[in-house]
Coordinates of C-alpha atoms in Angstrom, one line a residue:
M1 CA -24.3 16.0 -27.1
K2 CA -26.3 15.8 -23.5
S3 CA -25.4 14.0 -20.6
T4 CA -28.1 12.9 -18.0
T5 CA -28.0 10.9 -14.6
E6 CA -30.5 8.7 -13.2
T7 CA -30.4 7.3 -9.8
L8 CA -31.3 3.6 -9.7
S9 CA -30.0 2.8 -6.0
P10 CA -27.5 4.4 -3.7
T11 CA -24.8 2.6 -5.4
R12 CA -25.9 2.6 -9.2
V13 CA -26.5 5.4 -11.7
K14 CA -28.1 5.3 -15.3
L15 CA -26.3 7.7 -17.4
T16 CA -28.0 8.6 -20.6
I17 CA -25.9 10.4 -23.5
E18 CA -27.7 11.7 -26.4
V19 CA -25.4 12.9 -29.1
P20 CA -27.2 14.8 -32.4
F21 CA -26.2 12.6 -35.6
E22 CA -23.7 16.1 -36.9
E23 CA -21.6 15.6 -33.9
F24 CA -21.3 11.8 -34.9
K25 CA -20.3 12.5 -38.5
P26 CA -16.8 13.3 -38.0
S27 CA -16.5 9.6 -36.9
L28 CA -18.1 8.5 -39.7
D29 CA -16.0 9.9 -42.0
A30 CA -12.7 8.7 -39.8
A31 CA -14.3 5.4 -40.1
Y32 CA -15.1 5.6 -44.1
K33 CA -11.2 6.4 -44.2
T34 CA -10.6 3.6 -42.0
I35 CA -12.4 0.9 -44.2
G36 CA -11.2 2.8 -47.4
S37 CA -7.3 1.9 -46.4
Q38 CA -8.4 -1.6 -45.8
I39 CA -9.9 -2.1 -48.8
T40 CA -9.0 -2.9 -52.6
I41 CA -11.0 -1.3 -55.6
P42 CA -9.7 -1.3 -58.8
G43 CA -9.7 1.9 -60.1
F44 CA -8.6 3.2 -56.7
R45 CA -5.9 4.3 -54.4
K46 CA -5.8 2.8 -51.3
G47 CA -7.5 5.3 -48.8
K48 CA -9.2 7.2 -51.6
V49 CA -12.2 4.6 -51.9
P50 CA -15.4 7.0 -52.1
A51 CA -17.7 6.4 -49.5
A52 CA -20.2 5.2 -51.9
I53 CA -18.2 2.6 -53.3
V54 CA -16.9 1.7 -49.1
D55 CA -21.2 1.5 -49.0
Q56 CA -22.0 -0.7 -52.1
R57 CA -18.9 -3.3 -51.3
I58 CA -19.0 -3.1 -47.3
G59 CA -22.2 -2.0 -46.2
R60 CA -23.4 1.4 -44.7
G61 CA -24.3 -0.6 -41.7
A62 CA -20.6 -1.6 -40.9
V63 CA -19.2 1.6 -41.2
L64 CA -22.1 2.8 -39.0
D65 CA -20.7 -0.1 -36.4
E66 CA -16.8 1.0 -36.7
A67 CA -17.5 4.9 -36.6
L68 CA -19.7 4.1 -33.4
N69 CA -17.3 1.8 -31.3
S70 CA -14.5 4.3 -32.2
A71 CA -16.6 7.0 -31.1
L72 CA -18.5 5.3 -27.6
P73 CA -15.3 5.7 -25.1
G74 CA -15.2 9.3 -25.9
W75 CA -18.7 10.0 -25.1
Y76 CA -18.6 8.2 -21.9
S77 CA -15.4 9.5 -20.7
Q78 CA -17.5 13.3 -21.4
A79 CA -20.4 12.3 -20.1
L80 CA -18.5 11.1 -16.9
Q81 CA -16.8 14.7 -16.8
D82 CA -19.9 16.5 -17.6
T83 CA -22.2 14.8 -14.8
N84 CA -19.3 14.6 -12.4
V85 CA -19.8 11.3 -11.3
Q86 CA -17.0 9.2 -10.8
P87 CA -17.2 5.2 -11.8
L88 CA -16.5 2.6 -9.5
S89 CA -17.0 -0.1 -12.2
Q90 CA -17.2 -0.8 -15.6
P91 CA -20.0 -0.1 -17.0
E92 CA -23.2 -1.8 -18.9
I93 CA -23.6 -0.3 -22.3
D94 CA -27.0 0.0 -23.9
L95 CA -27.5 1.5 -27.4
S96 CA -31.3 2.5 -26.6
K97 CA -31.4 4.2 -30.1
F98 CA -29.4 4.2 -33.3
E99 CA -31.3 5.0 -36.3
D100 CA -28.8 6.3 -39.8
G101 CA -29.2 10.1 -39.7
E102 CA -31.2 10.7 -36.3
T103 CA -30.0 11.5 -32.7
I104 CA -28.2 8.8 -31.0
E105 CA -28.9 7.8 -27.7
V106 CA -26.7 5.8 -25.6
T107 CA -27.3 4.2 -21.8
A108 CA -25.0 3.5 -19.3
E109 CA -25.5 1.8 -15.8
L110 CA -22.6 1.7 -13.4
D111 CA -22.0 1.6 -9.7
V112 CA -20.8 4.7 -8.0
R113 CA -19.8 5.7 -4.8
P114 CA -22.6 6.2 -2.1
E115 CA -23.3 9.8 -0.5
L116 CA -22.7 9.1 3.1
E117 CA -23.5 11.0 6.3
I118 CA -20.5 11.7 8.1
P119 CA -20.9 11.9 11.9
D120 CA -19.7 15.0 14.0
V121 CA -16.0 14.0 14.3
S122 CA -15.8 16.6 16.9
A123 CA -17.6 14.5 19.4
I124 CA -15.5 11.5 18.4
E125 CA -12.6 10.9 21.7
V126 CA -9.9 8.4 21.5
T127 CA -7.2 7.4 23.6
V128 CA -3.7 6.7 22.3
E129 CA 0.0 5.5 24.1
D130 CA 1.7 7.5 26.0
A131 CA 4.8 8.7 24.5
A132 CA 6.7 9.4 27.3
V133 CA 10.8 7.9 26.7
T134 CA 11.8 5.8 29.6
D135 CA 15.5 4.7 30.3
E136 CA 14.8 1.2 28.8
D137 CA 14.1 2.9 25.6
I138 CA 17.6 4.8 25.5
D139 CA 19.4 1.5 26.8
E140 CA 17.7 0.1 23.6
Q141 CA 18.8 2.9 21.9
L142 CA 22.3 2.9 22.7
T143 CA 22.6 -0.9 22.9
A144 CA 21.8 -0.8 19.1
L145 CA 24.2 1.8 18.6
R146 CA 26.9 -0.2 20.4
E147 CA 26.2 -3.0 18.2
R148 CA 26.6 -1.2 15.3
F149 CA 30.2 -0.4 16.6
A150 CA 30.7 -3.8 18.3
T151 CA 33.9 -6.0 16.9
F152 CA 34.0 -9.7 17.0
A153 CA 37.0 -12.0 18.3
E154 CA 37.0 -15.9 17.7
V155 CA 36.4 -17.8 21.0
D156 CA 37.5 -21.6 22.2
R157 CA 34.4 -22.3 23.7
P158 CA 30.5 -23.8 22.6
V159 CA 28.1 -21.5 21.1
A160 CA 26.0 -19.7 23.3
E161 CA 23.1 -17.3 22.6
G162 CA 24.2 -14.1 21.0
D163 CA 27.3 -15.7 19.2
F164 CA 28.1 -15.1 15.9
L165 CA 28.8 -18.1 13.8
T166 CA 30.1 -19.1 9.8
I167 CA 28.0 -22.4 9.5
D168 CA 27.6 -25.2 6.9
L169 CA 24.0 -26.4 6.1
S170 CA 23.0 -29.5 4.5
A171 CA 19.3 -31.1 4.0
A172 CA 18.4 -34.5 3.3
Q173 CA 15.1 -36.3 2.8
N174 CA 15.0 -40.0 3.1
G175 CA 18.5 -40.2 3.4
E176 CA 19.1 -38.3 -0.1
E177 CA 20.4 -34.7 -0.3
I178 CA 18.5 -31.8 -1.2
P179 CA 20.4 -30.4 -4.0
E180 CA 18.9 -26.6 -3.5
A181 CA 19.1 -26.7 0.1
Q182 CA 22.7 -27.2 0.5
A183 CA 24.7 -24.1 1.8
A184 CA 28.8 -23.3 2.9
G185 CA 30.1 -20.5 5.0
M186 CA 26.9 -19.1 6.0
P187 CA 26.9 -16.0 8.7
Y188 CA 24.7 -16.9 11.2
S189 CA 23.6 -15.0 14.5
V190 CA 22.4 -17.3 17.1
G191 CA 19.3 -15.7 18.9
K192 CA 18.9 -13.3 16.3
A193 CA 17.9 -14.9 13.2
T194 CA 14.9 -17.1 11.8
M195 CA 16.7 -19.0 9.1
L196 CA 15.3 -22.7 10.2
E197 CA 13.0 -24.1 13.4
G198 CA 15.4 -25.5 15.6
L199 CA 19.0 -24.1 14.3
D200 CA 19.0 -22.1 17.7
E201 CA 18.9 -25.2 19.7
A202 CA 20.9 -27.1 17.5
V203 CA 24.2 -24.8 17.4
I204 CA 24.0 -23.7 21.1
G205 CA 26.4 -26.2 23.0
L206 CA 28.4 -26.9 19.7
S207 CA 32.4 -26.3 19.1
A208 CA 33.8 -25.3 16.2
G209 CA 34.1 -28.4 13.8
E210 CA 31.2 -30.5 15.1
S211 CA 28.0 -30.9 13.6
K212 CA 24.5 -31.8 14.4
T213 CA 21.4 -33.0 12.7
F214 CA 17.8 -32.0 13.6
T215 CA 14.4 -32.3 11.8
T216 CA 12.8 -29.3 10.7
Q217 CA 10.6 -27.8 7.5
L218 CA 12.3 -25.8 4.7
V219 CA 10.1 -22.6 4.3
G220 CA 10.9 -22.2 0.5
G221 CA 10.9 -24.4 -2.5
E222 CA 9.3 -27.8 -4.0
L223 CA 9.6 -29.5 -0.3
A224 CA 8.5 -26.3 1.7
G225 CA 6.0 -27.2 4.6
Q226 CA 7.5 -31.2 4.6
D227 CA 10.1 -33.0 7.1
V228 CA 13.4 -33.0 6.6
D229 CA 16.7 -33.9 8.0
V230 CA 19.0 -30.6 8.1
T231 CA 22.6 -31.0 9.0
V232 CA 24.6 -28.0 10.5
T233 CA 28.0 -28.0 11.0
V234 CA 30.0 -25.0 12.9
K235 CA 32.9 -23.5 11.4
D236 CA 33.8 -21.0 13.7
V237 CA 32.7 -19.0 16.9
K238 CA 32.8 -15.3 17.3
E239 CA 31.9 -13.1 20.3
Q240 CA 30.7 -9.7 20.1
Q241 CA 32.3 -7.0 22.1
L242 CA 30.3 -4.0 22.5
P243 CA 32.5 -0.5 22.9
E244 CA 32.9 0.7 26.5
L245 CA 29.5 3.5 27.1
D246 CA 32.4 6.2 27.7
E247 CA 33.1 10.1 26.0
E248 CA 35.5 8.3 23.7
F249 CA 32.3 6.4 21.9
A250 CA 30.3 9.4 22.2
Q251 CA 32.8 11.1 20.2
T252 CA 33.2 8.4 17.8
A253 CA 29.6 7.0 17.1
S254 CA 27.9 10.5 16.8
E255 CA 28.7 14.2 16.7
F256 CA 28.4 14.9 20.4
D257 CA 31.2 14.7 23.4
T258 CA 29.6 13.3 25.9
I259 CA 27.3 10.6 26.7
E260 CA 24.7 12.9 28.7
E261 CA 24.3 15.0 25.2
L262 CA 24.4 11.6 23.2
K263 CA 22.0 10.4 25.7
A264 CA 19.8 13.7 25.2
D265 CA 19.9 13.7 21.5
L266 CA 18.5 10.0 21.7
T267 CA 15.5 11.0 24.0
D268 CA 14.5 14.0 21.4
R269 CA 14.7 11.4 18.5
V270 CA 13.1 8.8 20.5
T271 CA 10.3 11.0 21.8
R272 CA 9.4 12.4 18.2
G273 CA 9.2 8.9 17.0
K274 CA 7.0 8.2 19.6
R275 CA 4.8 11.4 18.8
M276 CA 4.3 10.1 15.2
E277 CA 3.4 6.7 16.1
Q278 CA 0.7 8.3 18.6
A279 CA -0.3 10.2 15.1
N280 CA -0.7 7.3 13.5
E281 CA -2.0 5.5 16.3
A282 CA -5.0 8.5 16.2
R283 CA -5.9 8.3 12.6
D284 CA -6.4 4.7 12.9
L285 CA -8.5 5.1 15.8
V286 CA -10.3 7.9 14.6
L287 CA -11.2 6.6 11.4
D288 CA -12.4 3.0 12.9
E289 CA -14.7 5.4 15.3
I290 CA -16.2 6.7 11.9
V291 CA -16.1 3.7 9.9
S292 CA -18.5 2.4 13.0
K293 CA -20.8 5.0 12.6
I294 CA -22.0 4.8 9.5
D295 CA -24.2 2.1 8.0
A296 CA -22.7 2.6 4.2
P297 CA -24.3 1.0 1.3
L298 CA -21.7 -0.9 -1.0
P299 CA -21.8 -2.2 -4.7
E300 CA -21.7 -5.6 -3.9
S301 CA -19.6 -6.3 -7.4
L302 CA -16.8 -4.5 -5.9
V303 CA -17.3 -6.3 -2.3
T304 CA -17.2 -9.7 -4.3
E305 CA -14.2 -8.5 -6.2
E306 CA -11.8 -6.7 -3.4
I307 CA -12.5 -10.0 -1.3
G308 CA -10.9 -12.2 -4.6
S309 CA -8.2 -9.7 -4.9
R310 CA -7.4 -9.7 -1.4
R311 CA -8.2 -14.0 -0.9
Q312 CA -5.5 -14.0 -3.7
Q313 CA -2.9 -12.1 -2.3
I314 CA -3.0 -14.0 1.0
E315 CA -2.6 -16.9 -1.1
Q316 CA 0.1 -15.7 -3.1
Q317 CA 2.0 -14.6 0.1
L318 CA 1.6 -18.2 1.6
A319 CA 2.8 -19.6 -1.3
M320 CA 6.1 -17.6 -1.2
A321 CA 6.2 -18.4 2.3
G322 CA 5.8 -22.2 1.5
V323 CA 3.0 -22.3 4.1
P324 CA -0.1 -24.1 3.1
F325 CA -3.3 -22.3 3.3
E326 CA -4.8 -24.9 6.0
Q327 CA -1.6 -24.7 8.1
Y328 CA -2.0 -20.8 8.0
L329 CA -5.7 -21.4 9.4
D330 CA -4.5 -23.5 12.2
D331 CA -1.8 -20.9 13.0
E332 CA -4.5 -18.2 13.2
K333 CA -6.8 -20.7 14.8
Q334 CA -9.3 -20.3 12.2
T335 CA -11.9 -22.0 10.2
V336 CA -12.1 -21.2 6.7
D337 CA -16.3 -19.5 7.4
E338 CA -14.4 -17.7 10.5
F339 CA -11.1 -16.8 7.8
E340 CA -14.1 -15.4 5.2
A341 CA -16.3 -13.6 7.4
E342 CA -12.8 -11.7 9.0
L343 CA -11.7 -11.1 5.1
E344 CA -15.3 -9.4 4.4
K345 CA -15.3 -7.5 7.4
R346 CA -12.3 -6.2 6.7
V347 CA -12.9 -5.2 2.8
R348 CA -16.2 -3.7 3.9
D349 CA -14.6 -1.5 6.6
S350 CA -11.8 -0.8 4.0
L351 CA -14.3 0.5 1.3
V352 CA -16.5 2.5 4.0
A353 CA -13.1 4.5 4.9
Q354 CA -12.1 4.7 1.4
F355 CA -15.6 6.0 0.7
V356 CA -15.5 8.6 3.6
L357 CA -12.1 10.0 2.9
D358 CA -13.1 10.8 -0.8
Q359 CA -16.1 12.6 0.4
V360 CA -14.3 14.9 2.7
V361 CA -11.9 15.2 -0.4
A362 CA -15.0 17.0 -2.5
N363 CA -16.4 18.8 0.4
E364 CA -13.2 20.5 1.3
E365 CA -12.3 20.4 -2.0
F366 CA -8.5 19.5 -0.8
G367 CA -5.7 20.5 -3.8
I368 CA -2.4 19.0 -4.3
D369 CA 0.9 20.8 -5.8
D370 CA 3.6 19.0 -7.7
S371 CA 5.8 19.2 -4.6
E372 CA 3.5 17.4 -2.3
L373 CA 2.9 14.7 -5.1
S374 CA 6.8 14.4 -5.5
Q375 CA 7.5 13.8 -1.7
H376 CA 4.5 10.7 -1.3
I377 CA 6.4 9.2 -4.9
M378 CA 9.6 9.7 -3.3
R379 CA 8.3 8.5 0.3
R380 CA 6.5 5.4 -1.4
A381 CA 10.2 4.7 -3.8
Q382 CA 11.9 4.3 0.0
Q383 CA 9.2 1.9 1.3
S384 CA 9.3 -0.5 -1.5
G385 CA 13.0 -0.5 -1.5
E386 CA 13.5 0.0 -4.9
D387 CA 15.7 2.6 -6.9
P388 CA 13.5 6.6 -7.1
N389 CA 14.3 6.6 -10.7
S390 CA 12.7 2.8 -11.6
Y391 CA 10.0 3.1 -9.3
I392 CA 9.1 6.6 -11.0
Q393 CA 9.2 5.1 -14.5
H394 CA 7.4 2.0 -13.0
I395 CA 3.9 4.2 -11.9
M396 CA 4.3 6.5 -15.2
E397 CA 4.4 3.2 -17.4
H398 CA 1.8 2.0 -15.6
N399 CA -0.4 5.2 -14.9
H400 CA -0.6 5.0 -11.2
V401 CA 0.0 8.5 -10.8
P402 CA -4.0 9.3 -10.5
E403 CA -3.5 6.8 -7.4
M404 CA -0.7 8.5 -5.9
V405 CA -2.5 11.5 -6.4
S406 CA -5.9 10.0 -4.2
E407 CA -3.7 8.7 -1.6
V408 CA -2.0 12.1 -1.1
L409 CA -5.5 13.9 -0.8
R410 CA -7.3 10.8 1.3
G411 CA -4.1 11.8 3.6
K412 CA -4.9 15.4 3.6
A413 CA -8.8 14.1 4.3
L414 CA -7.9 12.2 7.3
A415 CA -5.6 14.8 8.9
S416 CA -8.5 17.1 9.4
L417 CA -10.8 14.5 10.6
V418 CA -8.3 13.6 13.3
E419 CA -7.4 17.1 13.9
S420 CA -11.3 17.8 14.3
A421 CA -11.5 14.9 17.0
K422 CA -10.0 14.7 20.9
V423 CA -7.0 12.7 20.9
T424 CA -5.9 11.9 24.7
D425 CA -2.7 9.7 25.7
K426 CA -3.4 7.3 28.7
S427 CA -1.8 10.0 30.9
G428 CA -5.0 12.1 30.0
N429 CA -2.4 14.9 28.2
V430 CA -4.9 16.8 25.2
I431 CA -2.6 16.0 22.2
E432 CA -3.0 18.7 19.0
L433 CA -2.3 17.2 16.0
S434 CA -2.7 19.9 14.6
K435 CA 0.3 21.4 15.8
L436 CA 2.4 18.3 15.1
R437 CA 5.2 18.7 12.0
A438 CA 6.4 16.1 9.7
D439 CA 10.0 15.5 11.6
G440 CA 8.4 14.6 15.0
T441 CA 8.4 18.3 16.6
F442 CA 5.0 20.3 17.7
A443 CA 4.8 23.7 16.1
E444 CA 5.0 25.6 19.5
D445 CA 8.1 23.5 20.1
T446 CA 9.7 25.0 17.6
E447 CA 8.6 28.6 18.1
D448 CA 9.7 28.6 22.0
D449 CA 13.0 27.5 20.6
A450 CA 12.9 30.4 18.5
E451 CA 12.2 32.5 21.6
E452 CA 14.7 31.5 23.6
T453 CA 17.7 31.3 21.4
P454 CA 18.2 35.2 21.6
S455 CA 18.1 35.4 25.8
E456 CA 20.7 32.0 25.4
A457 CA 23.0 34.5 23.6

């Protein structure tokens, strides 16, 4: 079998496959067996009908068609491998030459990734937020930690901001109760939850046993987006009592003996988290800069398909949230034309970014080992909130492993691009992301610690 390619446009190629008839014979023999097992001929056992009898009863043409349909997918896959063509669309296949006993010729036209001229990344400069940790950052962490160890005491007073309640809810429309919108004994945190618009305002000022009716809109169900009357009844009111910020709390809430040690650990954790945020911001900014400098031809069929897919996802998410598309446009202060234009721009930029990373992967010949793939799959499982075993089973059953491999390789490509660019924070400090470890520490930090340890001992 011989395969050749012809470039029709920067994003489309024509693949020509030539197969000597001798190489077609195994498929032809298999077709005779398949058809022979499906027909009944007196005097012959099923599956043992001679080829000449099959030709006589069914016709040679039917056997050739069966053999060709069976062989074509394998020829196409082999041709892609031989020519190193990576398809972006289903091929338009044409049987340009097919005569019994002669060389077979098949052509396939398909969309492919364009070759891009990637700009000099070392000339790209981006600025990210500072990673400095403020007192407010630490206070926020300490408050969150204290809330984890908080106690709750029932109080005999009206509801105030920050209280924890037990409430009953009952929704009605035009005086008729809505069966699916009734709830009893629900926990509710005033000022922190977004269960229903207007609920906080309704409960503040009520005492245990009191009720209030207000008009709002449900966020799900058949009546989503419609005005309904909701009656809320406060069953009890509890006040959150935070533990004192002292040595006892430090020992209870952490492995440290003093508040100062706890604060130092929180500072370190927040710093490392902000460094990772810097890295993520830098990746986005550098990739955006590269994309803005490339005028890339794109397969319009792929653009159209991706726009349709993304719009469908948005509409499904809005439907699940009970938000009509028109209301979404109003909230975003967009017209339909503006929404469509923004969506198309996002799709085109996303495709160019993907092509850039894929080209860097090919140019740099990045590889991936089993441990990298396993770690990536586990991270994706954690992000999805699914059980890791169930998640792994799902991606195996639906053949998502190649997609996972691509994500890892593109991540490596993006990291290499960002490391080549100049990244500074808003204070003017140069950030060497090539030294940033996965836990938010810098390689030089670890080395310095290792050097200091002996002297401290």
